[in-house]
Amino acid sequence: MAVRTKLIILTMRRSARRFETATRDPAEAQQRKLLWLMDKNKDTEYGRRHGFASVRTFTDFQRQIPVASYEDIQEDMQRVLEGAENVFTAEKPIMFAQTSGTTGTPKFIPVTPTDYGRDHRDVMRTWLYHSQCAHPDILDAKVVSLVSPAVEGHAPSGVPFGSTSGHIYQNMPAIIRKTYSIPYPVFEISDYSAKYYVIMRLAVADDVRFLNTANPSSILKMCEKGNEFSEDILRDIRDGTLSPTLELEPEIRKEVEAMLRPNPERARELERARSARDGRLAPADYWPRLSLIACWKGGTVGHYLAKFDDWFNPDGRRPIPVRDWGYLASEMRGSIPLSDEGSAGPLTVATNLFEFVSVDQFDANPDDPAAWTFLTVDQIQDQGEYYVFVTTSGGLYRYDINDVVQVQGYYNKTPQVVFLRKGRGMTNLTGEKISVNQVIQTFETVSRESGLTIAHFRVEADQDRERYLFRIEPIAAPAREQARQVLRALDARLQEINLEYKAKRASQRLKDPVLHVMREGWYERERRRQTSAGRRAFQAKTVVLTPIKAPTQEIRPEIGDIVEFND
C-alpha cells in the first residue's frame, strides 16, 4: 500500500471513530448539535426573532421556531444573496448551492465555513473509510468522479453559486487530487458532448479502481459516450492527442493537452477488446480492475442499476459492487451507508438536526403543521415512512425539504434510512425535481403564447423510457404542426424555469418528451371513474403532475394524437 493511501486511511479512521461514537447515543449527539447551533447563531436576526438564546431542549426548539419552506424564508434569503450579514448564520456564506425551486425561481442554499468543517468532513471520510475497508484497492490507482461546476454564477453580493460537489472536488487536498483521473476544469466544459468526450478520453486510458457520482444515469451516459466515440478516443490515446473537432474552451483544451502522451500499446489493447465485442467498447474491458461503483441505488433512480451489467459485467463473470452514496441533497447529507447491501445508512446525527412526521399523518393534513407530531431520531420506528425536516449549519431551521424516507433497521442505536421519493407535488426521474407549480406555470404560459386554449392537462413521468408525457385536452384539436410547436414550447419553458430539468435534457439523461392530444371529454370521463371507484365528487382531485404513468390499455382509447419531438 502506497504511503499516500496510508495517510488517507489514517485520517478517515479518526473520522469513522467519531461517527461511531455519535451513533451509540444519537439523542445525545442531536442535543449537543442543537445547543451548539443555537448558541452560535443566537445573535443573528433569525436567532433573535425566535429566541435561540433560550432554547435548551428539542421541546423549546419546536415551540419557538416555526417549520419553514424555502418560500417562507425567500425574502430574507434574497437579502443574504445581496450581501446582508448575520441574517440566518453568524458566519458569512462562502458560496450558495443552487437547486430548482418549486416555482420558476431557483433556490439558493447558503454554504458556510462550518459546512466544510470537521463534522461535515467526517461524513465523507466515514463513508470512504468503510468503503476502503471492504474494497482495499480503491485508492491504489485512479479514481473517476463526475461532478458539476463549482461556480455557475455569482450572487449580487459577489459570492459564487454552483455545485457543492464541484467545490469540494476542486478544493480537496493535493494528496487526494493526485488520485483523480479527471482534472476539475473538464467539468467546466460548456458543451455536454465535448465534456463527455474529454472525460472518457482521459478515463479510458487509466487504470481506474473507483467510479463515483451521485446519479446512476450519469454513469450509463458516460458508458454510452465512451462507446459512441470509441474510434476517436482510441486514436487520441494512440497519438497522445485530443480531437481537434471538439468545441472546447481554449484554456481548458490547453490544460488537458498538456497532460497527454502517446500510448500506442494501450490503444492496441483496447482495440483488441473492442474487436472481440464486435466493435463495442465497454468499461469491463478498459477498467478490468474496477473495484467499486458509488452512486444512488434507491428512490426514483434505482432502476438504472439494472443496466449496469450490460457495461460492467457483460460476460456475467465479474459483477462490480455498487455502494449507495446515501440520503444526499443540496441542503445536506443525511445518511452514510456503511456496506454495499441496499441503500440504508445511519443518519448523520452529529452533523444535522432531524425531525420527522409520519407519512399517514402528514398526508391527512398536508397544509396544517399544527396537526403534525414531530418526532426525533430516538422516536421514529423501524419500517416507518416519514417526511423529513432538517436543521443545518448553513442556516436552514426546521426546514421542510419535502422528502420521504423509510427507516430500515438501526446501526448501533441510530436509525438507518433510505430515500423513497420526493414528497407532495413533485416528480423526480433523475434529479430534475419538477413541481406542480412549475407544470401549471409552463402550461399557462404556452397556452397563452401559442394561442391554443388547453382546457385540461397532465404531466406523467414515464420511468421505463426516461421521459415525460405531456397530455393535453384542448378546446379545439390543433393542426399537427401547431401541436409539434406546443410540444417544443412546453419543453423549452420547463427548461427555462427548472435548471435541473434543463441540465438533464441537455445531457440526454432525460429523453425527449412526448405530447398526447387527448380526445374531447377525457378529463370528465376520468373524474367519473374516480367517483365510481368510491370517491365523492369533491374528492376527485385534479391531478396535473404524477410520478405514475397511466396503464397503456386504460389510456390508449383516450388518445387522439401522439406527437413526437422530432416528427
Coordinates of C-alpha atoms in Angstrom, one line a residue:
M1 CA 0.0 0.0 0.0
A2 CA 1.3 3.4 -1.0
V3 CA 2.3 5.9 1.7
R4 CA -0.3 8.3 0.3
T5 CA -3.0 5.7 0.8
K6 CA -1.9 5.0 4.3
L7 CA -2.1 8.7 5.2
I8 CA -5.6 9.0 3.7
I9 CA -6.8 5.9 5.7
L10 CA -5.4 7.3 8.9
T11 CA -7.4 10.5 8.5
M12 CA -10.5 8.6 7.6
R13 CA -10.2 6.2 10.5
R14 CA -10.3 9.1 13.0
S15 CA -13.5 10.4 11.4
A16 CA -15.1 7.0 11.4
R17 CA -14.4 6.6 15.1
R18 CA -16.1 9.9 15.9
F19 CA -19.1 8.9 13.8
E20 CA -19.2 5.5 15.6
T21 CA -19.4 7.3 19.0
A22 CA -22.2 9.5 17.8
T23 CA -24.3 6.6 16.6
R24 CA -24.2 4.9 20.0
D25 CA -26.2 7.7 21.6
P26 CA -28.0 9.6 18.7
A27 CA -30.2 11.6 21.1
E28 CA -27.2 13.0 22.9
A29 CA -25.4 13.8 19.6
Q30 CA -28.5 15.7 18.5
Q31 CA -28.8 17.6 21.8
R32 CA -25.2 18.7 21.5
K33 CA -25.7 19.8 18.0
L34 CA -28.9 21.7 18.9
L35 CA -27.2 23.6 21.7
W36 CA -24.2 24.4 19.5
L37 CA -26.3 25.8 16.6
M38 CA -28.5 27.8 19.0
D39 CA -25.5 29.3 20.8
K40 CA -23.6 30.1 17.6
N41 CA -26.5 31.8 15.9
K42 CA -28.4 33.3 18.8
D43 CA -27.5 36.9 17.9
T44 CA -28.5 36.6 14.2
E45 CA -31.7 38.3 13.0
Y46 CA -33.4 34.9 12.8
G47 CA -32.0 33.8 16.2
R48 CA -33.2 36.9 18.0
R49 CA -36.6 36.7 16.2
H50 CA -37.2 33.2 17.5
G51 CA -35.3 33.2 20.8
F52 CA -32.4 30.9 20.1
A53 CA -30.8 32.1 23.3
S54 CA -33.5 30.4 25.5
V55 CA -33.6 27.1 23.6
R56 CA -32.3 24.3 25.8
T57 CA -34.3 21.3 24.6
F58 CA -36.0 20.0 21.5
T59 CA -39.3 20.9 23.1
D60 CA -38.1 24.5 23.3
F61 CA -36.8 24.3 19.8
Q62 CA -40.1 23.0 18.4
R63 CA -42.2 25.5 20.4
Q64 CA -40.2 28.6 19.5
I65 CA -39.1 28.0 15.9
P66 CA -41.6 27.5 13.1
V67 CA -41.4 25.0 10.3
A68 CA -40.2 26.7 7.2
S69 CA -40.3 26.1 3.5
Y70 CA -38.0 27.9 1.1
E71 CA -40.8 30.2 0.2
D72 CA -41.2 31.2 3.8
I73 CA -37.6 32.4 4.1
Q74 CA -37.1 33.5 0.5
E75 CA -37.4 37.2 1.2
D76 CA -34.7 37.1 3.9
M77 CA -32.6 34.7 1.7
Q78 CA -32.7 37.3 -1.1
R79 CA -31.2 39.8 1.3
V80 CA -28.4 37.3 2.1
L81 CA -27.8 37.0 -1.7
E82 CA -27.5 40.7 -1.9
G83 CA -24.9 40.8 0.9
A84 CA -26.8 41.2 4.2
E85 CA -24.9 39.6 7.1
N86 CA -25.9 37.9 10.3
V87 CA -29.4 37.0 9.0
F88 CA -29.5 33.3 9.4
T89 CA -26.0 32.5 10.5
A90 CA -23.2 34.3 12.3
E91 CA -20.8 33.1 9.5
K92 CA -20.8 34.6 6.1
P93 CA -21.6 32.2 3.2
I94 CA -18.7 31.2 1.2
M95 CA -20.9 30.0 -1.6
F96 CA -24.5 29.1 -2.4
A97 CA -25.7 25.7 -3.6
Q98 CA -28.2 26.3 -6.4
T99 CA -31.1 24.0 -6.9
S100 CA -34.5 24.1 -8.6
G101 CA -37.3 25.7 -6.6
T102 CA -41.0 24.7 -6.7
T103 CA -41.8 27.8 -8.7
G104 CA -39.7 29.3 -11.6
T105 CA -37.2 30.8 -9.2
P106 CA -34.2 28.7 -8.2
K107 CA -33.4 28.1 -4.6
F108 CA -30.0 29.3 -3.2
I109 CA -28.8 27.3 -0.1
P110 CA -26.0 29.0 1.9
V111 CA -22.8 27.1 2.4
T112 CA -20.8 28.3 5.4
P113 CA -17.2 27.6 6.6
T114 CA -18.8 25.2 9.2
D115 CA -20.3 23.2 6.3
Y116 CA -16.7 22.3 5.4
G117 CA -15.6 21.9 9.0
R118 CA -14.8 18.7 10.8
D119 CA -18.3 17.4 11.4
H120 CA -19.1 17.6 7.7
R121 CA -15.7 16.3 6.6
D122 CA -16.3 13.3 8.9
V123 CA -19.4 12.4 6.9
M124 CA -17.5 11.9 3.6
R125 CA -14.4 10.4 5.3
T126 CA -16.5 7.9 7.2
W127 CA -18.2 6.7 4.0
L128 CA -14.9 6.4 2.3
Y129 CA -13.3 4.6 5.3
H130 CA -15.9 1.8 5.4
S131 CA -15.7 1.5 1.6
Q132 CA -12.0 1.2 1.6
C133 CA -12.1 -1.5 4.4
A134 CA -14.4 -3.5 2.2
H135 CA -12.5 -2.8 -1.1
P136 CA -8.9 -2.2 -0.1
D137 CA -7.6 -1.2 -3.5
I138 CA -10.0 1.6 -4.5
L139 CA -7.4 4.3 -3.8
D140 CA -4.4 2.4 -5.2
A141 CA -4.8 3.6 -8.7
K142 CA -7.1 6.2 -10.4
V143 CA -10.5 7.5 -9.3
V144 CA -13.1 8.8 -11.7
S145 CA -15.7 11.2 -10.2
L146 CA -18.3 13.1 -12.1
V147 CA -19.3 16.5 -10.6
S148 CA -21.0 19.7 -11.7
P149 CA -19.2 23.0 -12.0
A150 CA -18.3 24.7 -8.6
V151 CA -19.2 28.1 -10.0
E152 CA -22.2 28.7 -12.3
G153 CA -22.6 32.3 -11.5
H154 CA -22.4 34.9 -8.7
A155 CA -25.0 36.4 -6.4
P156 CA -25.4 40.2 -6.3
S157 CA -23.1 40.2 -3.3
G158 CA -20.3 38.6 -5.5
V159 CA -20.5 35.3 -3.6
P160 CA -20.4 32.4 -6.1
F161 CA -23.2 29.9 -6.6
G162 CA -23.0 26.5 -8.1
S163 CA -22.4 22.8 -7.1
T164 CA -21.1 21.8 -3.7
S165 CA -19.8 18.6 -5.3
G166 CA -17.7 20.6 -7.7
H167 CA -16.5 22.9 -4.9
I168 CA -15.4 20.0 -2.8
Y169 CA -13.7 18.3 -5.7
Q170 CA -11.8 21.4 -6.7
N171 CA -10.6 22.1 -3.1
M172 CA -9.6 18.6 -2.0
P173 CA -6.0 18.3 -0.5
A174 CA -3.3 17.6 -3.1
I175 CA -2.9 14.1 -1.7
I176 CA -6.4 13.3 -2.8
R177 CA -6.3 15.2 -6.1
K178 CA -3.4 13.0 -7.2
T179 CA -5.9 10.1 -7.5
Y180 CA -8.1 12.0 -9.9
S181 CA -8.3 10.7 -13.5
I182 CA -10.3 13.9 -14.5
P183 CA -8.9 17.3 -13.6
Y184 CA -11.5 19.7 -12.3
P185 CA -11.5 22.2 -15.3
V186 CA -13.0 19.4 -17.5
F187 CA -16.3 19.7 -15.6
E188 CA -16.5 23.4 -16.7
I189 CA -16.7 22.5 -20.4
S190 CA -19.9 24.0 -21.6
D191 CA -20.7 21.6 -24.4
Y192 CA -22.1 18.4 -23.0
S193 CA -21.0 16.2 -25.8
A194 CA -17.5 17.6 -25.7
K195 CA -17.4 17.3 -21.9
Y196 CA -18.3 13.6 -22.0
Y197 CA -15.7 13.0 -24.8
V198 CA -12.9 14.5 -22.7
I199 CA -13.9 12.6 -19.6
M200 CA -13.8 9.3 -21.5
R201 CA -10.7 10.2 -23.4
L202 CA -8.8 10.6 -20.1
A203 CA -10.5 7.9 -18.1
V204 CA -10.4 5.1 -20.7
A205 CA -6.6 5.4 -20.8
D206 CA -6.3 5.0 -17.0
D207 CA -6.4 2.0 -14.6
V208 CA -9.5 3.0 -12.7
R209 CA -10.5 1.2 -9.5
F210 CA -13.2 3.5 -8.1
L211 CA -16.0 5.2 -10.1
N212 CA -18.4 7.6 -8.4
T213 CA -21.1 10.1 -8.9
A214 CA -24.5 10.7 -7.4
N215 CA -26.8 9.8 -10.3
P216 CA -26.5 6.4 -11.9
S217 CA -27.9 7.8 -15.2
S218 CA -24.7 9.8 -15.5
I219 CA -22.7 6.6 -15.3
L220 CA -24.7 5.0 -18.1
K221 CA -24.4 8.1 -20.2
M222 CA -20.6 8.0 -19.7
C223 CA -20.5 4.4 -20.9
E224 CA -22.7 5.1 -23.9
K225 CA -20.5 8.1 -24.9
G226 CA -17.3 6.1 -24.4
N227 CA -18.6 3.5 -26.9
E228 CA -20.1 6.1 -29.3
F229 CA -16.8 8.0 -29.5
S230 CA -14.6 4.8 -29.2
E231 CA -12.8 5.1 -32.6
D232 CA -11.8 8.7 -32.0
I233 CA -10.9 8.0 -28.4
L234 CA -8.6 5.1 -29.3
R235 CA -6.9 7.2 -32.0
D236 CA -6.3 10.0 -29.4
I237 CA -4.9 7.6 -26.9
R238 CA -2.5 6.2 -29.5
D239 CA -1.3 9.6 -30.7
G240 CA -1.4 11.4 -27.3
T241 CA -3.9 14.0 -28.8
L242 CA -7.3 15.5 -28.1
S243 CA -9.7 15.6 -31.1
P244 CA -9.4 19.0 -32.8
T245 CA -13.1 18.9 -33.8
L246 CA -14.2 19.3 -30.1
E247 CA -15.8 22.6 -29.1
L248 CA -13.7 23.4 -26.1
E249 CA -12.8 26.5 -24.2
P250 CA -9.2 27.3 -25.3
E251 CA -7.7 27.4 -21.8
I252 CA -9.3 24.0 -20.9
R253 CA -8.0 22.4 -24.1
K254 CA -4.5 23.7 -23.4
E255 CA -4.6 22.3 -19.8
V256 CA -5.8 18.9 -20.9
E257 CA -3.5 18.6 -23.9
A258 CA -0.5 19.3 -21.6
M259 CA -1.4 16.1 -19.7
L260 CA -1.4 13.8 -22.8
R261 CA 1.3 11.4 -24.0
P262 CA 1.2 8.9 -26.9
N263 CA 0.2 5.4 -25.7
P264 CA 0.1 3.1 -28.7
E265 CA 0.3 0.0 -26.5
R266 CA -2.8 0.9 -24.5
A267 CA -4.7 1.8 -27.8
R268 CA -3.8 -1.6 -29.3
E269 CA -5.0 -3.4 -26.2
L270 CA -8.3 -1.5 -26.2
E271 CA -8.8 -2.1 -30.0
R272 CA -8.4 -5.8 -29.5
A273 CA -11.0 -5.7 -26.7
R274 CA -13.4 -3.7 -28.9
S275 CA -13.0 -6.1 -31.8
A276 CA -13.7 -9.0 -29.6
R277 CA -17.1 -7.4 -28.8
D278 CA -17.9 -6.7 -32.4
G279 CA -16.9 -3.0 -32.2
R280 CA -18.3 -2.3 -28.8
L281 CA -16.1 -0.6 -26.2
A282 CA -17.1 -1.4 -22.6
P283 CA -15.8 -0.5 -19.2
A284 CA -15.5 -4.2 -18.4
D285 CA -12.6 -4.2 -20.8
Y286 CA -10.9 -0.8 -20.2
W287 CA -11.3 -1.0 -16.4
P288 CA -10.9 -4.7 -15.7
R289 CA -9.7 -4.0 -12.1
L290 CA -12.6 -1.7 -11.2
S291 CA -13.5 -2.5 -7.6
L292 CA -16.4 -0.2 -6.6
I293 CA -19.1 2.0 -8.1
A294 CA -20.6 4.6 -5.9
C295 CA -24.0 6.2 -6.8
W296 CA -27.6 6.4 -5.6
K297 CA -29.2 2.9 -5.7
G298 CA -32.8 3.6 -4.5
G299 CA -35.6 6.1 -4.8
T300 CA -36.6 7.1 -8.3
V301 CA -33.2 6.3 -9.9
G302 CA -32.7 2.7 -8.7
H303 CA -34.0 1.2 -11.9
Y304 CA -30.9 2.4 -13.8
L305 CA -28.7 -0.1 -11.9
A306 CA -30.4 -3.0 -13.8
K307 CA -28.5 -1.7 -16.9
F308 CA -25.0 -1.7 -15.2
D309 CA -24.2 -5.3 -16.0
D310 CA -24.6 -4.6 -19.8
W311 CA -21.5 -2.4 -19.5
F312 CA -19.6 -3.6 -16.4
N313 CA -20.3 -7.3 -16.4
P314 CA -21.4 -8.3 -20.0
D315 CA -19.9 -11.8 -19.7
G316 CA -21.6 -12.5 -16.3
R317 CA -18.3 -13.4 -14.6
R318 CA -17.4 -10.3 -12.5
P319 CA -20.2 -8.2 -11.1
I320 CA -19.0 -4.8 -9.7
P321 CA -20.2 -3.9 -6.2
V322 CA -22.2 -0.8 -6.0
R323 CA -22.4 1.3 -2.8
D324 CA -25.1 3.9 -2.2
W325 CA -23.9 7.5 -1.5
G326 CA -26.7 7.8 1.0
Y327 CA -29.5 10.3 1.5
L328 CA -28.0 13.3 -0.2
A329 CA -29.4 16.7 -1.2
S330 CA -28.2 20.2 -1.9
E331 CA -29.3 21.2 1.6
M332 CA -27.4 18.5 3.5
R333 CA -26.1 14.9 3.5
G334 CA -28.5 12.9 5.7
S335 CA -27.1 9.4 5.9
I336 CA -23.9 7.3 5.4
P337 CA -24.4 3.8 4.0
L338 CA -21.7 1.5 5.6
S339 CA -22.0 -1.5 3.3
D340 CA -22.7 -2.4 -0.3
E341 CA -26.0 -4.0 0.6
G342 CA -29.1 -2.0 -0.1
S343 CA -29.3 1.8 0.3
A344 CA -29.8 2.3 4.0
G345 CA -27.4 4.2 6.1
P346 CA -27.4 5.7 9.6
L347 CA -28.4 9.3 10.0
T348 CA -25.7 11.9 10.2
V349 CA -26.7 12.7 13.8
A350 CA -23.5 14.7 14.6
T351 CA -23.9 17.0 11.6
N352 CA -27.5 17.9 11.2
L353 CA -30.7 18.1 13.3
F354 CA -33.5 15.8 12.2
E355 CA -37.3 15.8 12.8
F356 CA -39.9 13.5 11.3
V357 CA -43.6 13.4 10.6
S358 CA -45.3 10.1 9.7
V359 CA -46.5 10.0 6.1
D360 CA -50.0 9.0 7.1
Q361 CA -50.4 11.9 9.5
F362 CA -48.8 14.4 7.1
D363 CA -50.9 13.3 4.1
A364 CA -54.1 13.6 6.2
N365 CA -53.2 17.2 6.9
P366 CA -50.7 18.3 4.3
D367 CA -51.2 22.1 4.8
D368 CA -51.6 22.1 8.6
P369 CA -48.3 21.9 10.6
A370 CA -50.3 22.3 13.8
A371 CA -51.7 18.9 13.2
W372 CA -48.4 17.2 12.8
T373 CA -46.5 15.3 15.6
F374 CA -42.8 16.0 15.2
L375 CA -40.6 13.0 16.1
T376 CA -36.9 13.0 16.9
V377 CA -34.3 10.4 15.9
D378 CA -34.9 8.3 19.0
Q379 CA -38.7 8.2 18.4
I380 CA -39.1 7.0 14.8
Q381 CA -39.9 3.3 14.2
D382 CA -38.3 0.6 12.1
Q383 CA -40.0 0.4 8.7
G384 CA -41.9 3.6 9.3
E385 CA -42.1 6.2 6.5
Y386 CA -41.6 9.8 7.3
Y387 CA -41.4 13.3 5.9
V388 CA -38.1 14.9 6.9
F389 CA -37.5 18.3 8.5
V390 CA -33.8 19.3 8.8
T391 CA -31.8 22.0 10.6
T392 CA -28.3 22.7 9.2
S393 CA -25.2 24.8 9.9
G394 CA -26.0 26.6 6.7
G395 CA -28.9 28.5 8.2
L396 CA -31.9 26.3 7.5
Y397 CA -34.0 25.8 10.6
R398 CA -36.8 23.1 10.8
Y399 CA -36.7 23.2 7.0
D400 CA -39.4 21.3 5.1
I401 CA -37.2 19.6 2.5
N402 CA -40.2 17.7 1.1
D403 CA -38.5 14.3 1.1
V404 CA -39.9 10.9 2.2
V405 CA -37.6 8.4 3.8
Q406 CA -38.1 4.9 5.4
V407 CA -36.4 3.6 8.4
Q408 CA -34.7 0.2 7.7
G409 CA -33.1 -1.0 10.9
Y410 CA -30.5 0.6 13.2
Y411 CA -26.8 1.0 13.3
N412 CA -25.9 0.9 17.0
K413 CA -28.8 3.0 18.3
T414 CA -29.1 5.3 15.2
P415 CA -31.9 4.7 12.7
Q416 CA -30.8 3.8 9.2
V417 CA -32.8 5.5 6.4
V418 CA -33.4 5.2 2.7
F419 CA -34.7 7.9 0.5
L420 CA -38.0 6.8 -1.1
R421 CA -39.2 9.8 -3.1
K422 CA -39.9 13.5 -3.2
G423 CA -43.0 14.4 -1.2
R424 CA -46.1 16.3 -2.2
G425 CA -46.5 17.9 -5.6
M426 CA -43.2 16.7 -7.2
T427 CA -41.8 14.1 -9.6
N428 CA -38.2 13.2 -9.9
L429 CA -36.9 10.6 -12.5
T430 CA -33.3 11.5 -12.5
G431 CA -32.8 14.6 -10.3
E432 CA -34.9 17.1 -12.1
K433 CA -37.5 17.6 -9.3
I434 CA -40.4 19.0 -11.3
S435 CA -43.1 20.6 -9.2
V436 CA -46.8 21.1 -9.7
N437 CA -46.3 24.9 -9.7
Q438 CA -43.8 24.6 -12.5
V439 CA -46.1 22.5 -14.5
I440 CA -49.0 24.9 -14.1
Q441 CA -46.9 27.9 -15.0
T442 CA -45.5 26.1 -18.0
F443 CA -48.9 25.1 -19.5
E444 CA -50.5 28.5 -18.8
T445 CA -47.6 30.3 -20.5
V446 CA -47.5 28.1 -23.5
S447 CA -51.3 28.1 -23.9
R448 CA -51.3 31.9 -23.8
E449 CA -48.4 32.3 -26.2
S450 CA -49.4 29.6 -28.7
G451 CA -53.0 30.7 -28.9
L452 CA -54.1 27.1 -28.2
T453 CA -56.6 27.0 -25.4
I454 CA -55.8 24.0 -23.3
A455 CA -58.8 23.0 -21.1
H456 CA -57.1 20.3 -19.2
F457 CA -53.5 19.0 -18.9
R458 CA -51.4 16.4 -17.1
V459 CA -47.7 15.6 -17.0
E460 CA -46.8 11.9 -16.3
A461 CA -43.3 10.5 -15.6
D462 CA -42.5 7.6 -17.9
Q463 CA -39.8 5.9 -15.8
D464 CA -39.2 3.0 -18.2
R465 CA -38.4 5.3 -21.1
E466 CA -36.8 8.0 -19.0
R467 CA -39.0 10.8 -20.3
Y468 CA -42.1 12.8 -19.6
L469 CA -45.5 12.6 -21.2
F470 CA -47.5 15.8 -21.7
R471 CA -51.2 15.1 -22.0
I472 CA -53.5 17.9 -23.2
E473 CA -57.2 18.3 -23.9
P474 CA -57.6 21.4 -26.0
I475 CA -60.8 23.2 -26.7
A476 CA -60.2 22.6 -30.4
A477 CA -57.9 20.0 -31.8
P478 CA -54.7 21.6 -33.1
A479 CA -53.2 21.0 -36.5
R480 CA -50.2 18.7 -36.5
E481 CA -47.6 21.5 -36.9
Q482 CA -49.2 23.5 -34.1
A483 CA -49.2 20.5 -31.8
R484 CA -45.5 20.0 -32.6
Q485 CA -44.7 23.6 -31.8
V486 CA -46.6 23.3 -28.5
L487 CA -44.6 20.3 -27.5
R488 CA -41.3 22.1 -28.1
A489 CA -42.6 25.2 -26.3
L490 CA -43.6 23.1 -23.3
D491 CA -40.2 21.5 -23.1
A492 CA -38.4 24.9 -23.6
R493 CA -40.5 26.7 -21.0
L494 CA -39.9 23.9 -18.4
Q495 CA -36.1 24.2 -19.1
E496 CA -36.3 28.0 -18.5
I497 CA -37.9 27.6 -15.1
N498 CA -36.2 24.4 -13.9
L499 CA -32.4 24.5 -14.2
E500 CA -32.1 20.8 -13.3
Y501 CA -34.6 19.7 -15.9
K502 CA -32.6 21.8 -18.4
A503 CA -29.3 20.0 -17.4
K504 CA -30.9 16.6 -17.6
R505 CA -32.3 17.3 -21.0
A506 CA -29.1 18.7 -22.3
S507 CA -27.2 15.6 -21.2
Q508 CA -30.0 13.4 -22.6
R509 CA -30.4 11.7 -19.2
L510 CA -34.0 12.8 -19.8
K511 CA -35.1 11.8 -23.3
D512 CA -37.4 13.9 -25.5
P513 CA -40.9 14.4 -24.1
V514 CA -44.0 13.2 -26.0
L515 CA -47.3 15.1 -26.4
H516 CA -50.6 13.2 -26.3
V517 CA -53.5 15.2 -27.6
M518 CA -56.5 13.7 -25.7
R519 CA -60.0 13.2 -27.0
E520 CA -62.7 15.6 -26.0
G521 CA -64.2 14.7 -22.7
W522 CA -61.1 12.8 -21.3
Y523 CA -60.9 14.9 -18.1
E524 CA -64.6 14.4 -17.3
R525 CA -64.5 10.7 -18.0
E526 CA -61.6 10.3 -15.6
R527 CA -63.4 12.2 -12.9
R528 CA -66.4 9.9 -13.3
R529 CA -64.1 6.9 -13.0
Q530 CA -62.8 8.3 -9.7
T531 CA -66.3 8.9 -8.3
S532 CA -67.5 5.4 -9.4
A533 CA -64.5 4.0 -7.6
G534 CA -65.9 5.3 -4.4
R535 CA -64.6 8.9 -4.1
R536 CA -67.1 11.7 -3.6
A537 CA -67.2 14.2 -6.5
F538 CA -65.4 16.9 -4.4
Q539 CA -62.7 14.4 -3.5
A540 CA -61.9 13.6 -7.1
K541 CA -58.7 15.6 -7.4
T542 CA -57.4 17.4 -10.4
V543 CA -54.0 15.8 -10.9
V544 CA -51.7 17.8 -13.1
L545 CA -48.4 16.0 -12.2
T546 CA -47.9 12.4 -11.3
P547 CA -44.9 10.1 -11.0
I548 CA -47.1 7.2 -12.3
K549 CA -47.7 6.6 -16.0
A550 CA -51.3 5.6 -16.7
P551 CA -51.6 2.0 -17.9
T552 CA -51.4 1.8 -21.6
Q553 CA -54.6 -0.3 -22.1
E554 CA -56.5 2.3 -20.0
I555 CA -55.3 5.4 -21.6
R556 CA -54.9 4.4 -25.3
P557 CA -58.7 4.8 -26.2
E558 CA -58.4 8.4 -24.8
I559 CA -55.5 9.5 -27.1
G560 CA -56.5 11.3 -30.2
D561 CA -52.9 12.0 -31.5
I562 CA -49.4 11.3 -30.5
V563 CA -46.8 13.9 -31.3
E564 CA -43.1 13.0 -31.1
F565 CA -40.4 15.6 -30.5
N566 CA -38.6 15.0 -33.9
D567 CA -41.7 14.3 -36.1

